[in-house]
Amino acid sequence: MEKIRKELVVSAIENGTVIDHVPASSVFKVIRILNLENVNNQILFGTNLDSEKLGKKGIVKIRDKYFEPEEVNKIALVAPNATLIIIKNFAVVEKKTVEVPNTVEKFVKCVNPNCISNHENIITQFTVIDKVKTKLQCHYCEKITEKKNMVFI
Amino acid sequence: MKNKSLVSISDFTKEEYIRILDRAENFAINPNQRLLEGKVVAVLFFEPSTRTRLSFEAAINRLGGRVIGFTDSSSSSVTKGESLRDTILTVSNYADLIVMRHPKEGSARFASEISSVPIINAGDGANQHPTQCLLDLYSIRKTQGTLDNLNISFVGDLKYGRTVHSLSIALTHFNTTYHLVSPNELKLPSAVKMHIKNSKLIYNQYTDFSQAISISDIIYMTRIQKERFSDPIEYEKVKDTYVLKADMLQDIKPNLKVLHPLPRVNEISEDVDNLPQAYYFEQALNGVYVRQALLASILGN
Ligand SMILES: [Zn+2]
């Protein structure tokens, strides 16, 4: 009974994508990184839900939408343990974990205050030079932005 | 290389550097070649650097090209708040190539992405200054006859000196052994050391300058700036430690040459200037030849 009650906190979807095991603090970042503010699909989300794995977790469900791997891998920066669940006809057809991508665009700010990307209207671009420690090298100033300094645009 | 921008030293392959250096040798012998006849080069200096600007303008003039541009953004539309994007988009309509120096890091990369004509980076903040690196490589090869298998000592501020970073990285192609002489506060950044290590090359670090002199083929001096120290007492302690004086050049290799990106303050004492090891003034002149070679390779027929 307990298990079912938990599942129903955020109602089930018939078709679409569920992103589970998002740190509670990152739910809104995930929504922003995936640009879900600008889609017409129905989106359900929950945050501060109980989780055995994370203590408190968040979950995002997007009805009738499937993502390309490189698109969804962007969220690995804020939700490294997230699980991506593909739902068809209320059934789980695929489950995968996110991977840190090779490049990151748009949503991270360069740590270097003297970087041109912080002074002109520029879409930021980074190469991920360390996937374990999440170190990003700016395509413009070549400086390295580390996880602890990461600011999301 | 034709119509290609040069933003960062890593944009060119080893073979491309070598081709530029070979071509620069030709300009050293025969500097006046009108290979840029009819071409207009914009020289945009958003911050002043007279030495670099004159070197570029001399190179363009020796090739018969025309120069337009500004030398100080305070007298141009840039002060009126024009974005770099707008300046580049406008100027790239007028010129066949843009040489730019800008105080913000990454500005040249950004310009190269929006410009319809090639960009040569003449310094973007603390980031890159690739033509300085080319002239350093040229000077090393000229004085040693080769770039391969040399013992190169870098002395002074190895942390903030961008010329040291770029040159260290470029030299990883040539089986260099590095001797890194600096105070503890100003050691070479770990990213650059990692690059050396990943190239399977050796670096040694020293705080005592005298240890590196006798093994060096090249001593590359840099200036230690007071403002780099959080503690002024630390600066006072080291400021005279990394000064090269004539009497230190006793037990040396016969082929040793001393380089410096200039301007110097006091880190090379004037009694070194007349010694056969002093090469820093010729080094600056070589800058014109490598810039000619670069301009001709990008714009020439
Ligand atoms: Zn940057």
PDB file of N, CA and C in Angstrom, chain B residues 18 44 47 79 94 101 118 152 170 212 251 300:
ATOM      1  N   ILE B  18      55.834  25.468 -38.364  1.00  0.00           N
ATOM      2  CA  ILE B  18      57.122  25.329 -39.044  1.00  0.00           C
ATOM      3  C   ILE B  18      57.079  26.097 -40.374  1.00  0.00           C
ATOM      4  N   LEU B  44      42.831  46.857 -34.854  1.00  0.00           N
ATOM      5  CA  LEU B  44      41.924  47.375 -33.826  1.00  0.00           C
ATOM      6  C   LEU B  44      42.525  47.119 -32.450  1.00  0.00           C
ATOM      7  N   GLU B  47      42.804  48.186 -26.400  1.00  0.00           N
ATOM      8  CA  GLU B  47      43.638  48.657 -25.293  1.00  0.00           C
ATOM      9  C   GLU B  47      45.004  48.926 -25.912  1.00  0.00           C
ATOM     10  N   THR B  79      33.789  53.552 -26.974  1.00  0.00           N
ATOM     11  CA  THR B  79      33.474  54.229 -25.707  1.00  0.00           C
ATOM     12  C   THR B  79      32.015  54.630 -25.645  1.00  0.00           C
ATOM     13  N   TYR B  94      34.898  46.422 -44.178  1.00  0.00           N
ATOM     14  CA  TYR B  94      35.860  47.355 -44.775  1.00  0.00           C
ATOM     15  C   TYR B  94      37.209  46.716 -45.066  1.00  0.00           C
ATOM     16  N   ARG B 101      43.481  43.565 -30.593  1.00  0.00           N
ATOM     17  CA  ARG B 101      43.889  43.372 -29.212  1.00  0.00           C
ATOM     18  C   ARG B 101      42.754  43.903 -28.347  1.00  0.00           C
ATOM     19  N   PRO B 118      39.283  36.890 -41.805  1.00  0.00           N
ATOM     20  CA  PRO B 118      40.087  36.261 -40.741  1.00  0.00           C
ATOM     21  C   PRO B 118      40.491  37.246 -39.644  1.00  0.00           C
ATOM     22  N   ILE B 152      65.166  24.366 -21.852  1.00  0.00           N
ATOM     23  CA  ILE B 152      64.674  25.740 -21.806  1.00  0.00           C
ATOM     24  C   ILE B 152      64.273  26.101 -20.384  1.00  0.00           C
ATOM     25  N   ALA B 170      53.398  25.248 -26.844  1.00  0.00           N
ATOM     26  CA  ALA B 170      53.903  25.065 -28.210  1.00  0.00           C
ATOM     27  C   ALA B 170      55.154  24.180 -28.210  1.00  0.00           C
ATOM     28  N   ALA B 212      69.682  26.504 -12.527  1.00  0.00           N
ATOM     29  CA  ALA B 212      69.215  26.202 -13.883  1.00  0.00           C
ATOM     30  C   ALA B 212      70.135  26.760 -14.967  1.00  0.00           C
ATOM     31  N   ASP B 251      79.531  29.971 -15.933  1.00  0.00           N
ATOM     32  CA  ASP B 251      79.595  28.548 -16.280  1.00  0.00           C
ATOM     33  C   ASP B 251      78.356  28.220 -17.117  1.00  0.00           C
ATOM     34  N   GLY B 300      47.859  36.195 -48.598  1.00  0.00           N
ATOM     35  CA  GLY B 300      48.581  36.263 -49.872  1.00  0.00           C
ATOM     36  C   GLY B 300      48.030  35.297 -50.906  1.00  0.00           C
TER      37      GLY B 300
END
